[in-house]
mmCIF file with all atom_site columns, C-alpha atoms in Angstrom:
data_model
loop_
_atom_site.group_PDB
_atom_site.id
_atom_site.type_symbol
_atom_site.label_atom_id
_atom_site.label_alt_id
_atom_site.label_comp_id
_atom_site.label_asym_id
_atom_site.label_entity_id
_atom_site.label_seq_id
_atom_site.pdbx_PDB_ins_code
_atom_site.Cartn_x
_atom_site.Cartn_y
_atom_site.Cartn_z
_atom_site.occupancy
_atom_site.B_iso_or_equiv
_atom_site.pdbx_formal_charge
_atom_site.auth_seq_id
_atom_site.auth_comp_id
_atom_site.auth_asym_id
_atom_site.auth_atom_id
_atom_site.pdbx_PDB_model_num
ATOM 1   C CA . MET B 1 1   ? -47.887 191.276 79.624  1.00 65.00 ? 1   MET B CA 1
ATOM 2   C CA . TYR B 1 2   ? -46.993 188.166 81.574  1.00 70.00 ? 2   TYR B CA 1
ATOM 3   C CA . THR B 1 3   ? -45.147 187.945 84.507  1.00 84.00 ? 3   THR B CA 1
ATOM 4   C CA . VAL B 1 4   ? -44.097 185.210 87.071  1.00 88.00 ? 4   VAL B CA 1
ATOM 5   C CA . ALA B 1 5   ? -45.395 187.687 90.022  1.00 90.00 ? 5   ALA B CA 1
ATOM 6   C CA . GLN B 1 6   ? -49.272 187.483 88.607  1.00 90.00 ? 6   GLN B CA 1
ATOM 7   C CA . GLU B 1 7   ? -49.048 183.802 88.365  1.00 90.00 ? 7   GLU B CA 1
ATOM 8   C CA . GLN B 1 8   ? -47.549 183.355 91.869  1.00 93.00 ? 8   GLN B CA 1
ATOM 9   C CA . ARG B 1 9   ? -50.441 185.638 93.035  1.00 92.00 ? 9   ARG B CA 1
ATOM 10  C CA . ALA B 1 10  ? -52.865 183.646 91.157  1.00 90.00 ? 10  ALA B CA 1
ATOM 11  C CA . LEU B 1 11  ? -51.739 180.389 92.793  1.00 91.00 ? 11  LEU B CA 1
ATOM 12  C CA . ALA B 1 12  ? -51.463 181.847 95.808  1.00 94.00 ? 12  ALA B CA 1
ATOM 13  C CA . SER B 1 13  ? -55.510 183.242 95.469  1.00 93.00 ? 13  SER B CA 1
ATOM 14  C CA . LEU B 1 14  ? -56.230 179.628 94.460  1.00 92.00 ? 14  LEU B CA 1
ATOM 15  C CA . MET B 1 15  ? -54.704 178.087 97.381  1.00 94.00 ? 15  MET B CA 1
ATOM 16  C CA . LEU B 1 16  ? -56.303 180.815 99.613  1.00 95.00 ? 16  LEU B CA 1
ATOM 17  C CA . PHE B 1 17  ? -59.648 180.224 98.748  1.00 92.00 ? 17  PHE B CA 1
ATOM 18  C CA . GLU B 1 18  ? -59.709 176.862 98.162  1.00 93.00 ? 18  GLU B CA 1
ATOM 19  C CA . HIS B 1 19  ? -58.673 176.600 102.093 1.00 94.00 ? 19  HIS B CA 1
ATOM 20  C CA . ALA B 1 20  ? -61.838 179.092 102.713 1.00 93.00 ? 20  ALA B CA 1
ATOM 21  C CA . LEU B 1 21  ? -63.793 176.303 101.099 1.00 91.00 ? 21  LEU B CA 1
ATOM 22  C CA . LEU B 1 22  ? -62.269 173.820 103.293 1.00 92.00 ? 22  LEU B CA 1
ATOM 23  C CA . GLU B 1 23  ? -62.946 175.431 106.547 1.00 93.00 ? 23  GLU B CA 1
ATOM 24  C CA . GLU B 1 24  ? -66.509 176.296 105.919 1.00 90.00 ? 24  GLU B CA 1
ATOM 25  C CA . GLU B 1 25  ? -66.787 172.448 104.680 1.00 90.00 ? 25  GLU B CA 1
ATOM 26  C CA . ARG B 1 26  ? -65.295 171.872 108.206 1.00 92.00 ? 26  ARG B CA 1
ATOM 27  C CA . ASP B 1 27  ? -67.785 174.339 110.339 1.00 89.00 ? 27  ASP B CA 1
ATOM 28  C CA . LEU B 1 28  ? -70.422 173.162 108.416 1.00 88.00 ? 28  LEU B CA 1
ATOM 29  C CA . ARG B 1 29  ? -69.643 169.757 109.131 1.00 89.00 ? 29  ARG B CA 1
ATOM 30  C CA . ALA B 1 30  ? -69.156 170.584 112.919 1.00 89.00 ? 30  ALA B CA 1
ATOM 31  C CA . SER B 1 31  ? -72.069 172.680 113.000 1.00 85.00 ? 31  SER B CA 1
ATOM 32  C CA . LEU B 1 32  ? -74.660 170.184 112.255 1.00 85.00 ? 32  LEU B CA 1
ATOM 33  C CA . GLY B 1 33  ? -73.201 166.771 112.881 1.00 88.00 ? 33  GLY B CA 1
ATOM 34  C CA . LEU B 1 34  ? -72.935 165.579 109.398 1.00 90.00 ? 34  LEU B CA 1
ATOM 35  C CA . GLY B 1 35  ? -70.583 164.257 107.523 1.00 91.00 ? 35  GLY B CA 1
ATOM 36  C CA . GLY B 1 36  ? -68.883 165.629 103.832 1.00 90.00 ? 36  GLY B CA 1
ATOM 37  C CA . ASN B 1 37  ? -71.053 163.983 101.472 1.00 93.00 ? 37  ASN B CA 1
ATOM 38  C CA . ASP B 1 38  ? -74.218 164.655 103.487 1.00 93.00 ? 38  ASP B CA 1
ATOM 39  C CA . ILE B 1 39  ? -73.527 168.357 103.576 1.00 92.00 ? 39  ILE B CA 1
ATOM 40  C CA . ALA B 1 40  ? -72.676 167.948 99.594  1.00 93.00 ? 40  ALA B CA 1
ATOM 41  C CA . VAL B 1 41  ? -76.158 166.714 99.224  1.00 95.00 ? 41  VAL B CA 1
ATOM 42  C CA . LEU B 1 42  ? -78.101 169.397 101.236 1.00 93.00 ? 42  LEU B CA 1
ATOM 43  C CA . ARG B 1 43  ? -76.296 172.081 98.822  1.00 91.00 ? 43  ARG B CA 1
ATOM 44  C CA . LEU B 1 44  ? -77.086 170.164 95.479  1.00 94.00 ? 44  LEU B CA 1
ATOM 45  C CA . VAL B 1 45  ? -80.644 169.865 97.021  1.00 94.00 ? 45  VAL B CA 1
ATOM 46  C CA . THR B 1 46  ? -81.062 172.938 98.412  1.00 91.00 ? 46  THR B CA 1
ATOM 47  C CA . ASP B 1 47  ? -79.417 175.221 95.480  1.00 90.00 ? 47  ASP B CA 1
ATOM 48  C CA . ALA B 1 48  ? -81.931 173.118 92.859  1.00 93.00 ? 48  ALA B CA 1
ATOM 49  C CA . GLU B 1 49  ? -85.101 173.977 94.771  1.00 90.00 ? 49  GLU B CA 1
ATOM 50  C CA . ALA B 1 50  ? -83.244 177.805 95.028  1.00 87.00 ? 50  ALA B CA 1
ATOM 51  C CA . GLU B 1 51  ? -83.130 177.259 91.421  1.00 90.00 ? 51  GLU B CA 1
ATOM 52  C CA . GLY B 1 52  ? -86.690 175.922 90.351  1.00 92.00 ? 52  GLY B CA 1
ATOM 53  C CA . HIS B 1 53  ? -84.908 172.430 89.282  1.00 93.00 ? 53  HIS B CA 1
ATOM 54  C CA . LEU B 1 54  ? -85.674 168.844 90.596  1.00 93.00 ? 54  LEU B CA 1
ATOM 55  C CA . LEU B 1 55  ? -83.224 166.425 91.188  1.00 95.00 ? 55  LEU B CA 1
ATOM 56  C CA . THR B 1 56  ? -83.652 163.060 91.756  1.00 95.00 ? 56  THR B CA 1
ATOM 57  C CA . PRO B 1 57  ? -81.125 160.274 93.242  1.00 96.00 ? 57  PRO B CA 1
ATOM 58  C CA . SER B 1 58  ? -79.630 159.680 89.775  1.00 94.00 ? 58  SER B CA 1
ATOM 59  C CA . ASP B 1 59  ? -78.681 163.450 89.412  1.00 95.00 ? 59  ASP B CA 1
ATOM 60  C CA . ILE B 1 60  ? -76.632 163.432 92.963  1.00 96.00 ? 60  ILE B CA 1
ATOM 61  C CA . ALA B 1 61  ? -75.306 159.892 92.051  1.00 95.00 ? 61  ALA B CA 1
ATOM 62  C CA . ARG B 1 62  ? -73.436 160.957 88.850  1.00 94.00 ? 62  ARG B CA 1
ATOM 63  C CA . THR B 1 63  ? -72.814 164.751 90.232  1.00 92.00 ? 63  THR B CA 1
ATOM 64  C CA . LEU B 1 64  ? -70.900 163.486 93.151  1.00 92.00 ? 64  LEU B CA 1
ATOM 65  C CA . GLY B 1 65  ? -69.541 160.096 91.702  1.00 90.00 ? 65  GLY B CA 1
ATOM 66  C CA . THR B 1 66  ? -70.921 157.825 94.204  1.00 93.00 ? 66  THR B CA 1
ATOM 67  C CA . SER B 1 67  ? -72.745 154.421 93.961  1.00 94.00 ? 67  SER B CA 1
ATOM 68  C CA . SER B 1 68  ? -76.110 154.183 93.836  1.00 93.00 ? 68  SER B CA 1
ATOM 69  C CA . ALA B 1 69  ? -76.009 152.183 97.062  1.00 95.00 ? 69  ALA B CA 1
ATOM 70  C CA . ALA B 1 70  ? -73.984 154.517 98.922  1.00 95.00 ? 70  ALA B CA 1
ATOM 71  C CA . THR B 1 71  ? -76.213 157.360 97.654  1.00 96.00 ? 71  THR B CA 1
ATOM 72  C CA . THR B 1 72  ? -79.035 156.132 98.800  1.00 95.00 ? 72  THR B CA 1
ATOM 73  C CA . ALA B 1 73  ? -77.561 155.720 102.380 1.00 96.00 ? 73  ALA B CA 1
ATOM 74  C CA . ILE B 1 74  ? -76.920 159.238 102.395 1.00 96.00 ? 74  ILE B CA 1
ATOM 75  C CA . VAL B 1 75  ? -80.423 160.092 101.669 1.00 96.00 ? 75  VAL B CA 1
ATOM 76  C CA . ASP B 1 76  ? -82.023 157.209 103.990 1.00 96.00 ? 76  ASP B CA 1
ATOM 77  C CA . ARG B 1 77  ? -79.757 158.898 106.559 1.00 94.00 ? 77  ARG B CA 1
ATOM 78  C CA . LEU B 1 78  ? -81.215 162.865 105.706 1.00 94.00 ? 78  LEU B CA 1
ATOM 79  C CA . ALA B 1 79  ? -84.310 161.957 105.597 1.00 95.00 ? 79  ALA B CA 1
ATOM 80  C CA . SER B 1 80  ? -84.288 160.079 108.746 1.00 94.00 ? 80  SER B CA 1
ATOM 81  C CA . ALA B 1 81  ? -83.452 163.107 110.157 1.00 90.00 ? 81  ALA B CA 1
ATOM 82  C CA . GLY B 1 82  ? -85.383 165.387 108.771 1.00 90.00 ? 82  GLY B CA 1
ATOM 83  C CA . HIS B 1 83  ? -83.806 167.081 105.967 1.00 91.00 ? 83  HIS B CA 1
ATOM 84  C CA . LEU B 1 84  ? -85.605 165.763 103.239 1.00 94.00 ? 84  LEU B CA 1
ATOM 85  C CA . ALA B 1 85  ? -87.523 163.998 101.504 1.00 95.00 ? 85  ALA B CA 1
ATOM 86  C CA . ARG B 1 86  ? -88.551 162.013 98.638  1.00 95.00 ? 86  ARG B CA 1
ATOM 87  C CA . SER B 1 87  ? -91.636 162.231 96.647  1.00 94.00 ? 87  SER B CA 1
ATOM 88  C CA . PRO B 1 88  ? -92.861 161.009 93.192  1.00 94.00 ? 88  PRO B CA 1
ATOM 89  C CA . ASN B 1 89  ? -90.787 162.346 90.104  1.00 94.00 ? 89  ASN B CA 1
ATOM 90  C CA . PRO B 1 90  ? -93.692 164.307 87.936  1.00 92.00 ? 90  PRO B CA 1
ATOM 91  C CA . ASN B 1 91  ? -91.839 163.798 84.817  1.00 90.00 ? 91  ASN B CA 1
ATOM 92  C CA . ASP B 1 92  ? -90.701 160.065 85.453  1.00 90.00 ? 92  ASP B CA 1
ATOM 93  C CA . ARG B 1 93  ? -93.402 157.770 87.764  1.00 86.00 ? 93  ARG B CA 1
ATOM 94  C CA . ARG B 1 94  ? -89.810 155.351 88.046  1.00 90.00 ? 94  ARG B CA 1
ATOM 95  C CA . SER B 1 95  ? -87.996 157.519 89.887  1.00 92.00 ? 95  SER B CA 1
ATOM 96  C CA . VAL B 1 96  ? -88.543 160.217 92.941  1.00 95.00 ? 96  VAL B CA 1
ATOM 97  C CA . VAL B 1 97  ? -87.292 164.002 93.320  1.00 96.00 ? 97  VAL B CA 1
ATOM 98  C CA . LEU B 1 98  ? -85.726 165.153 96.218  1.00 96.00 ? 98  LEU B CA 1
ATOM 99  C CA . THR B 1 99  ? -86.885 168.144 98.463  1.00 94.00 ? 99  THR B CA 1
ATOM 100 C CA . PRO B 1 100 ? -85.156 170.140 101.154 1.00 93.00 ? 100 PRO B CA 1
ATOM 101 C CA . THR B 1 101 ? -87.486 169.568 104.471 1.00 93.00 ? 101 THR B CA 1
ATOM 102 C CA . MET B 1 102 ? -85.883 171.984 106.909 1.00 87.00 ? 102 MET B CA 1
ATOM 103 C CA . SER B 1 103 ? -87.648 174.441 107.878 1.00 84.00 ? 103 SER B CA 1
ATOM 104 C CA . ALA B 1 104 ? -86.346 177.802 107.436 1.00 81.00 ? 104 ALA B CA 1
ATOM 105 C CA . ASP B 1 105 ? -85.497 178.661 110.946 1.00 85.00 ? 105 ASP B CA 1
ATOM 106 C CA . SER B 1 106 ? -83.252 174.896 111.464 1.00 86.00 ? 106 SER B CA 1
ATOM 107 C CA . PRO B 1 107 ? -79.288 175.485 111.621 1.00 85.00 ? 107 PRO B CA 1
ATOM 108 C CA . ALA B 1 108 ? -78.761 173.511 108.580 1.00 85.00 ? 108 ALA B CA 1
ATOM 109 C CA . ARG B 1 109 ? -81.100 175.673 106.520 1.00 85.00 ? 109 ARG B CA 1
ATOM 110 C CA . ALA B 1 110 ? -79.880 178.704 108.171 1.00 88.00 ? 110 ALA B CA 1
ATOM 111 C CA . ALA B 1 111 ? -76.162 177.778 107.346 1.00 87.00 ? 111 ALA B CA 1
ATOM 112 C CA . LEU B 1 112 ? -76.742 176.428 104.172 1.00 87.00 ? 112 LEU B CA 1
ATOM 113 C CA . ASP B 1 113 ? -78.824 179.588 102.731 1.00 86.00 ? 113 ASP B CA 1
ATOM 114 C CA . GLY B 1 114 ? -76.085 181.612 104.384 1.00 88.00 ? 114 GLY B CA 1
ATOM 115 C CA . SER B 1 115 ? -73.448 179.981 102.634 1.00 88.00 ? 115 SER B CA 1
ATOM 116 C CA . ARG B 1 116 ? -75.372 180.339 99.361  1.00 87.00 ? 116 ARG B CA 1
ATOM 117 C CA . ARG B 1 117 ? -75.971 184.079 100.186 1.00 91.00 ? 117 ARG B CA 1
ATOM 118 C CA . ARG B 1 118 ? -72.272 184.761 101.126 1.00 92.00 ? 118 ARG B CA 1
ATOM 119 C CA . ARG B 1 119 ? -71.798 183.572 97.142  1.00 91.00 ? 119 ARG B CA 1
ATOM 120 C CA . GLU B 1 120 ? -74.582 185.088 95.393  1.00 92.00 ? 120 GLU B CA 1
ATOM 121 C CA . THR B 1 121 ? -73.500 188.564 97.231  1.00 94.00 ? 121 THR B CA 1
ATOM 122 C CA . MET B 1 122 ? -69.688 188.312 95.643  1.00 94.00 ? 122 MET B CA 1
ATOM 123 C CA . VAL B 1 123 ? -70.947 187.306 92.331  1.00 95.00 ? 123 VAL B CA 1
ATOM 124 C CA . GLU B 1 124 ? -73.453 190.509 92.048  1.00 96.00 ? 124 GLU B CA 1
ATOM 125 C CA . THR B 1 125 ? -70.369 192.941 92.956  1.00 97.00 ? 125 THR B CA 1
ATOM 126 C CA . LEU B 1 126 ? -68.805 191.755 89.935  1.00 96.00 ? 126 LEU B CA 1
ATOM 127 C CA . SER B 1 127 ? -69.066 193.599 86.718  1.00 97.00 ? 127 SER B CA 1
ATOM 128 C CA . PRO B 1 128 ? -70.785 191.026 84.145  1.00 96.00 ? 128 PRO B CA 1
ATOM 129 C CA . ALA B 1 129 ? -67.478 191.036 81.962  1.00 97.00 ? 129 ALA B CA 1
ATOM 130 C CA . GLU B 1 130 ? -65.928 189.897 85.734  1.00 96.00 ? 130 GLU B CA 1
ATOM 131 C CA . ARG B 1 131 ? -68.621 187.563 86.106  1.00 96.00 ? 131 ARG B CA 1
ATOM 132 C CA . GLU B 1 132 ? -67.761 185.712 82.946  1.00 97.00 ? 132 GLU B CA 1
ATOM 133 C CA . ALA B 1 133 ? -64.562 185.518 83.318  1.00 95.00 ? 133 ALA B CA 1
ATOM 134 C CA . LEU B 1 134 ? -64.844 184.083 86.683  1.00 94.00 ? 134 LEU B CA 1
ATOM 135 C CA . ALA B 1 135 ? -67.123 181.431 84.932  1.00 95.00 ? 135 ALA B CA 1
ATOM 136 C CA . ALA B 1 136 ? -64.952 180.578 82.856  1.00 95.00 ? 136 ALA B CA 1
ATOM 137 C CA . ALA B 1 137 ? -61.957 180.152 84.373  1.00 93.00 ? 137 ALA B CA 1
ATOM 138 C CA . LEU B 1 138 ? -63.639 178.045 87.286  1.00 93.00 ? 138 LEU B CA 1
ATOM 139 C CA . THR B 1 139 ? -64.844 175.840 84.390  1.00 94.00 ? 139 THR B CA 1
ATOM 140 C CA . GLN B 1 140 ? -61.637 175.130 82.869  1.00 94.00 ? 140 GLN B CA 1
ATOM 141 C CA . LEU B 1 141 ? -60.303 175.112 86.575  1.00 91.00 ? 141 LEU B CA 1
ATOM 142 C CA . ALA B 1 142 ? -62.787 171.659 87.130  1.00 88.00 ? 142 ALA B CA 1
ATOM 143 C CA . ALA B 1 143 ? -62.274 170.346 84.025  1.00 90.00 ? 143 ALA B CA 1
ATOM 144 C CA . THR B 1 144 ? -58.685 170.772 84.655  1.00 90.00 ? 144 THR B CA 1
ATOM 145 C CA . LEU B 1 145 ? -58.174 168.947 87.947  1.00 86.00 ? 145 LEU B CA 1
ATOM 146 C CA . THR B 1 146 ? -61.137 166.512 86.995  1.00 81.00 ? 146 THR B CA 1
ATOM 147 C CA . ALA B 1 147 ? -59.277 165.516 83.866  1.00 82.00 ? 147 ALA B CA 1
ATOM 148 C CA . GLY B 1 148 ? -56.284 165.789 86.095  1.00 70.00 ? 148 GLY B CA 1
ATOM 149 C CA . GLN B 1 149 ? -57.566 163.570 89.250  1.00 61.00 ? 149 GLN B CA 1
ATOM 150 C CA . ARG B 1 150 ? -59.028 160.728 86.585  1.00 59.00 ? 150 ARG B CA 1
ATOM 151 C CA . ARG B 1 151 ? -55.405 160.867 85.250  1.00 62.00 ? 151 ARG B CA 1
ATOM 152 C CA . ASP B 1 152 ? -53.255 160.240 88.356  1.00 60.00 ? 152 ASP B CA 1
ATOM 153 C CA . VAL B 1 153 ? -55.668 157.572 89.600  1.00 57.00 ? 153 VAL B CA 1
ATOM 154 C CA . THR B 1 154 ? -55.494 155.054 86.243  1.00 62.00 ? 154 THR B CA 1
ATOM 155 C CA . SER B 1 155 ? -51.907 155.763 86.486  1.00 58.00 ? 155 SER B CA 1
#
Protein backbone atom coordinates (compact mmCIF):
# COMPACT_ATOMS: atom_id res chain seq x y z
CA MET A 1 0.00 0.00 0.00
CA TYR A 2 1.27 3.44 -0.99
CA THR A 3 1.83 5.98 1.76
CA VAL A 4 2.85 9.62 1.86
CA ALA A 5 5.66 8.65 4.24
CA GLN A 6 7.11 6.30 1.59
CA GLU A 7 6.99 9.04 -1.01
CA GLN A 8 8.69 11.50 1.35
CA ARG A 9 11.38 8.95 2.21
CA ALA A 10 12.01 8.23 -1.47
CA LEU A 11 12.26 11.94 -2.30
CA ALA A 12 14.55 12.56 0.68
CA SER A 13 16.76 9.66 -0.44
CA LEU A 14 16.97 11.10 -3.96
CA MET A 15 17.97 14.48 -2.56
CA LEU A 16 20.59 12.84 -0.35
CA PHE A 17 21.97 10.93 -3.35
CA GLU A 18 22.02 14.08 -5.46
CA HIS A 19 23.85 15.95 -2.70
CA ALA A 20 26.43 13.14 -2.41
CA LEU A 21 27.07 13.25 -6.16
CA LEU A 22 27.52 17.01 -6.08
CA GLU A 23 29.85 16.76 -3.10
CA GLU A 24 31.94 14.09 -4.79
CA GLU A 25 32.11 16.20 -7.95
CA ARG A 26 33.16 19.27 -5.95
CA ASP A 27 35.87 17.29 -4.16
CA LEU A 28 37.18 15.85 -7.43
CA ARG A 29 37.29 19.29 -9.06
CA ALA A 30 39.12 20.76 -6.08
CA SER A 31 41.62 17.94 -5.60
CA LEU A 32 42.43 17.55 -9.30
CA GLY A 33 42.18 21.20 -10.32
CA LEU A 34 39.83 20.33 -13.18
CA GLY A 35 36.46 21.63 -14.28
CA GLY A 36 33.22 19.70 -14.18
CA ASN A 37 33.22 18.82 -17.89
CA ASP A 38 36.87 17.74 -17.64
CA ILE A 39 35.93 15.36 -14.80
CA ALA A 40 32.94 14.09 -16.80
CA VAL A 41 35.15 13.33 -19.82
CA LEU A 42 37.74 11.56 -17.68
CA ARG A 43 34.97 9.48 -16.10
CA LEU A 44 33.61 8.53 -19.52
CA VAL A 45 37.06 7.62 -20.84
CA THR A 46 38.12 5.60 -17.80
CA ASP A 47 34.72 3.85 -17.64
CA ALA A 48 34.94 2.96 -21.33
CA GLU A 49 38.42 1.57 -20.79
CA ALA A 50 37.27 -0.50 -17.80
CA GLU A 51 34.35 -1.88 -19.84
CA GLY A 52 36.49 -2.56 -22.92
CA HIS A 53 34.66 -0.04 -25.13
CA LEU A 54 36.09 2.44 -27.59
CA LEU A 55 35.11 6.06 -27.03
CA THR A 56 35.32 8.84 -29.62
CA PRO A 57 35.08 12.60 -29.16
CA SER A 58 31.69 12.38 -30.94
CA ASP A 59 30.50 9.91 -28.30
CA ILE A 60 31.53 12.38 -25.61
CA ALA A 61 29.82 15.32 -27.32
CA ARG A 62 26.61 13.30 -27.67
CA THR A 63 26.71 12.07 -24.06
CA LEU A 64 27.47 15.46 -22.52
CA GLY A 65 25.39 17.48 -24.97
CA THR A 66 28.37 19.66 -25.87
CA SER A 67 29.36 20.99 -29.26
CA SER A 68 32.21 19.53 -31.29
CA ALA A 69 34.27 22.64 -30.62
CA ALA A 70 33.71 22.49 -26.85
CA THR A 71 34.49 18.78 -26.79
CA THR A 72 37.68 19.34 -28.78
CA ALA A 73 38.75 22.04 -26.32
CA ILE A 74 38.19 19.71 -23.36
CA VAL A 75 40.01 16.83 -25.04
CA ASP A 76 42.91 19.13 -26.02
CA ARG A 77 43.18 20.38 -22.45
CA LEU A 78 43.13 16.86 -20.96
CA ALA A 79 45.61 15.56 -23.56
CA SER A 80 47.98 18.48 -22.85
CA ALA A 81 47.76 17.71 -19.13
CA GLY A 82 48.69 14.08 -19.80
CA HIS A 83 45.34 12.63 -18.76
CA LEU A 84 44.32 11.11 -22.09
CA ALA A 85 45.54 10.39 -25.61
CA ARG A 86 44.03 10.22 -29.07
CA SER A 87 44.65 7.12 -31.17
CA PRO A 88 43.39 6.10 -34.61
CA ASN A 89 40.01 4.40 -34.42
CA PRO A 90 40.50 0.81 -35.59
CA ASN A 91 36.86 0.69 -36.73
CA ASP A 92 36.76 4.01 -38.62
CA ARG A 93 39.87 5.62 -40.09
CA ARG A 94 38.15 9.00 -40.12
CA SER A 95 37.96 9.26 -36.33
CA VAL A 96 40.04 8.81 -33.23
CA VAL A 97 39.45 7.03 -29.95
CA LEU A 98 40.34 8.40 -26.56
CA THR A 99 42.25 6.45 -23.94
CA PRO A 100 43.32 7.44 -20.46
CA THR A 101 47.05 7.91 -20.04
CA MET A 102 47.10 8.63 -16.32
CA SER A 103 49.53 6.44 -14.44
CA ALA A 104 48.07 4.00 -11.95
CA ASP A 105 49.43 6.03 -9.06
CA SER A 106 48.34 9.46 -10.30
CA PRO A 107 45.90 11.42 -8.13
CA ALA A 108 43.41 11.64 -11.01
CA ARG A 109 43.45 7.89 -11.66
CA ALA A 110 43.21 7.10 -7.93
CA ALA A 111 40.26 9.46 -7.49
CA LEU A 112 38.34 8.21 -10.53
CA ASP A 113 39.05 4.54 -9.84
CA GLY A 114 38.06 5.01 -6.19
CA SER A 115 34.77 6.58 -7.21
CA ARG A 116 34.03 3.74 -9.64
CA ARG A 117 35.00 1.11 -7.05
CA ARG A 118 32.65 2.61 -4.45
CA ARG A 119 29.75 2.42 -6.88
CA GLU A 120 30.60 -1.13 -7.92
CA THR A 121 30.94 -2.23 -4.28
CA MET A 122 27.54 -0.80 -3.44
CA VAL A 123 25.89 -2.53 -6.41
CA GLU A 124 27.58 -5.83 -5.54
CA THR A 125 25.85 -5.81 -2.15
CA LEU A 126 22.43 -5.83 -3.82
CA SER A 127 20.49 -8.93 -4.75
CA PRO A 128 19.81 -9.49 -8.47
CA ALA A 129 16.23 -8.29 -7.97
CA GLU A 130 17.42 -5.15 -6.18
CA ARG A 131 19.93 -4.46 -8.97
CA GLU A 132 17.16 -4.73 -11.56
CA ALA A 133 14.90 -2.46 -9.50
CA LEU A 134 17.70 0.09 -9.04
CA ALA A 135 18.57 0.03 -12.75
CA ALA A 136 14.93 0.46 -13.74
CA ALA A 137 14.33 3.28 -11.26
CA LEU A 138 17.48 5.20 -12.18
CA THR A 139 16.84 4.78 -15.90
CA GLN A 140 13.29 6.06 -15.47
CA LEU A 141 14.53 8.94 -13.29
CA ALA A 142 17.15 9.93 -15.87
CA ALA A 143 14.58 9.86 -18.68
CA THR A 144 12.10 11.87 -16.63
CA LEU A 145 14.68 14.48 -15.65
CA THR A 146 16.00 14.78 -19.20
CA ALA A 147 12.53 15.12 -20.69
CA GLY A 148 11.56 17.65 -18.02
CA GLN A 149 14.68 19.70 -18.60
CA ARG A 150 14.02 19.78 -22.35
CA ARG A 151 10.44 20.94 -21.73
CA ASP A 152 11.63 23.63 -19.30
CA VAL A 153 14.19 24.96 -21.77
CA THR A 154 11.77 25.08 -24.71
CA SER A 155 8.82 26.53 -22.77
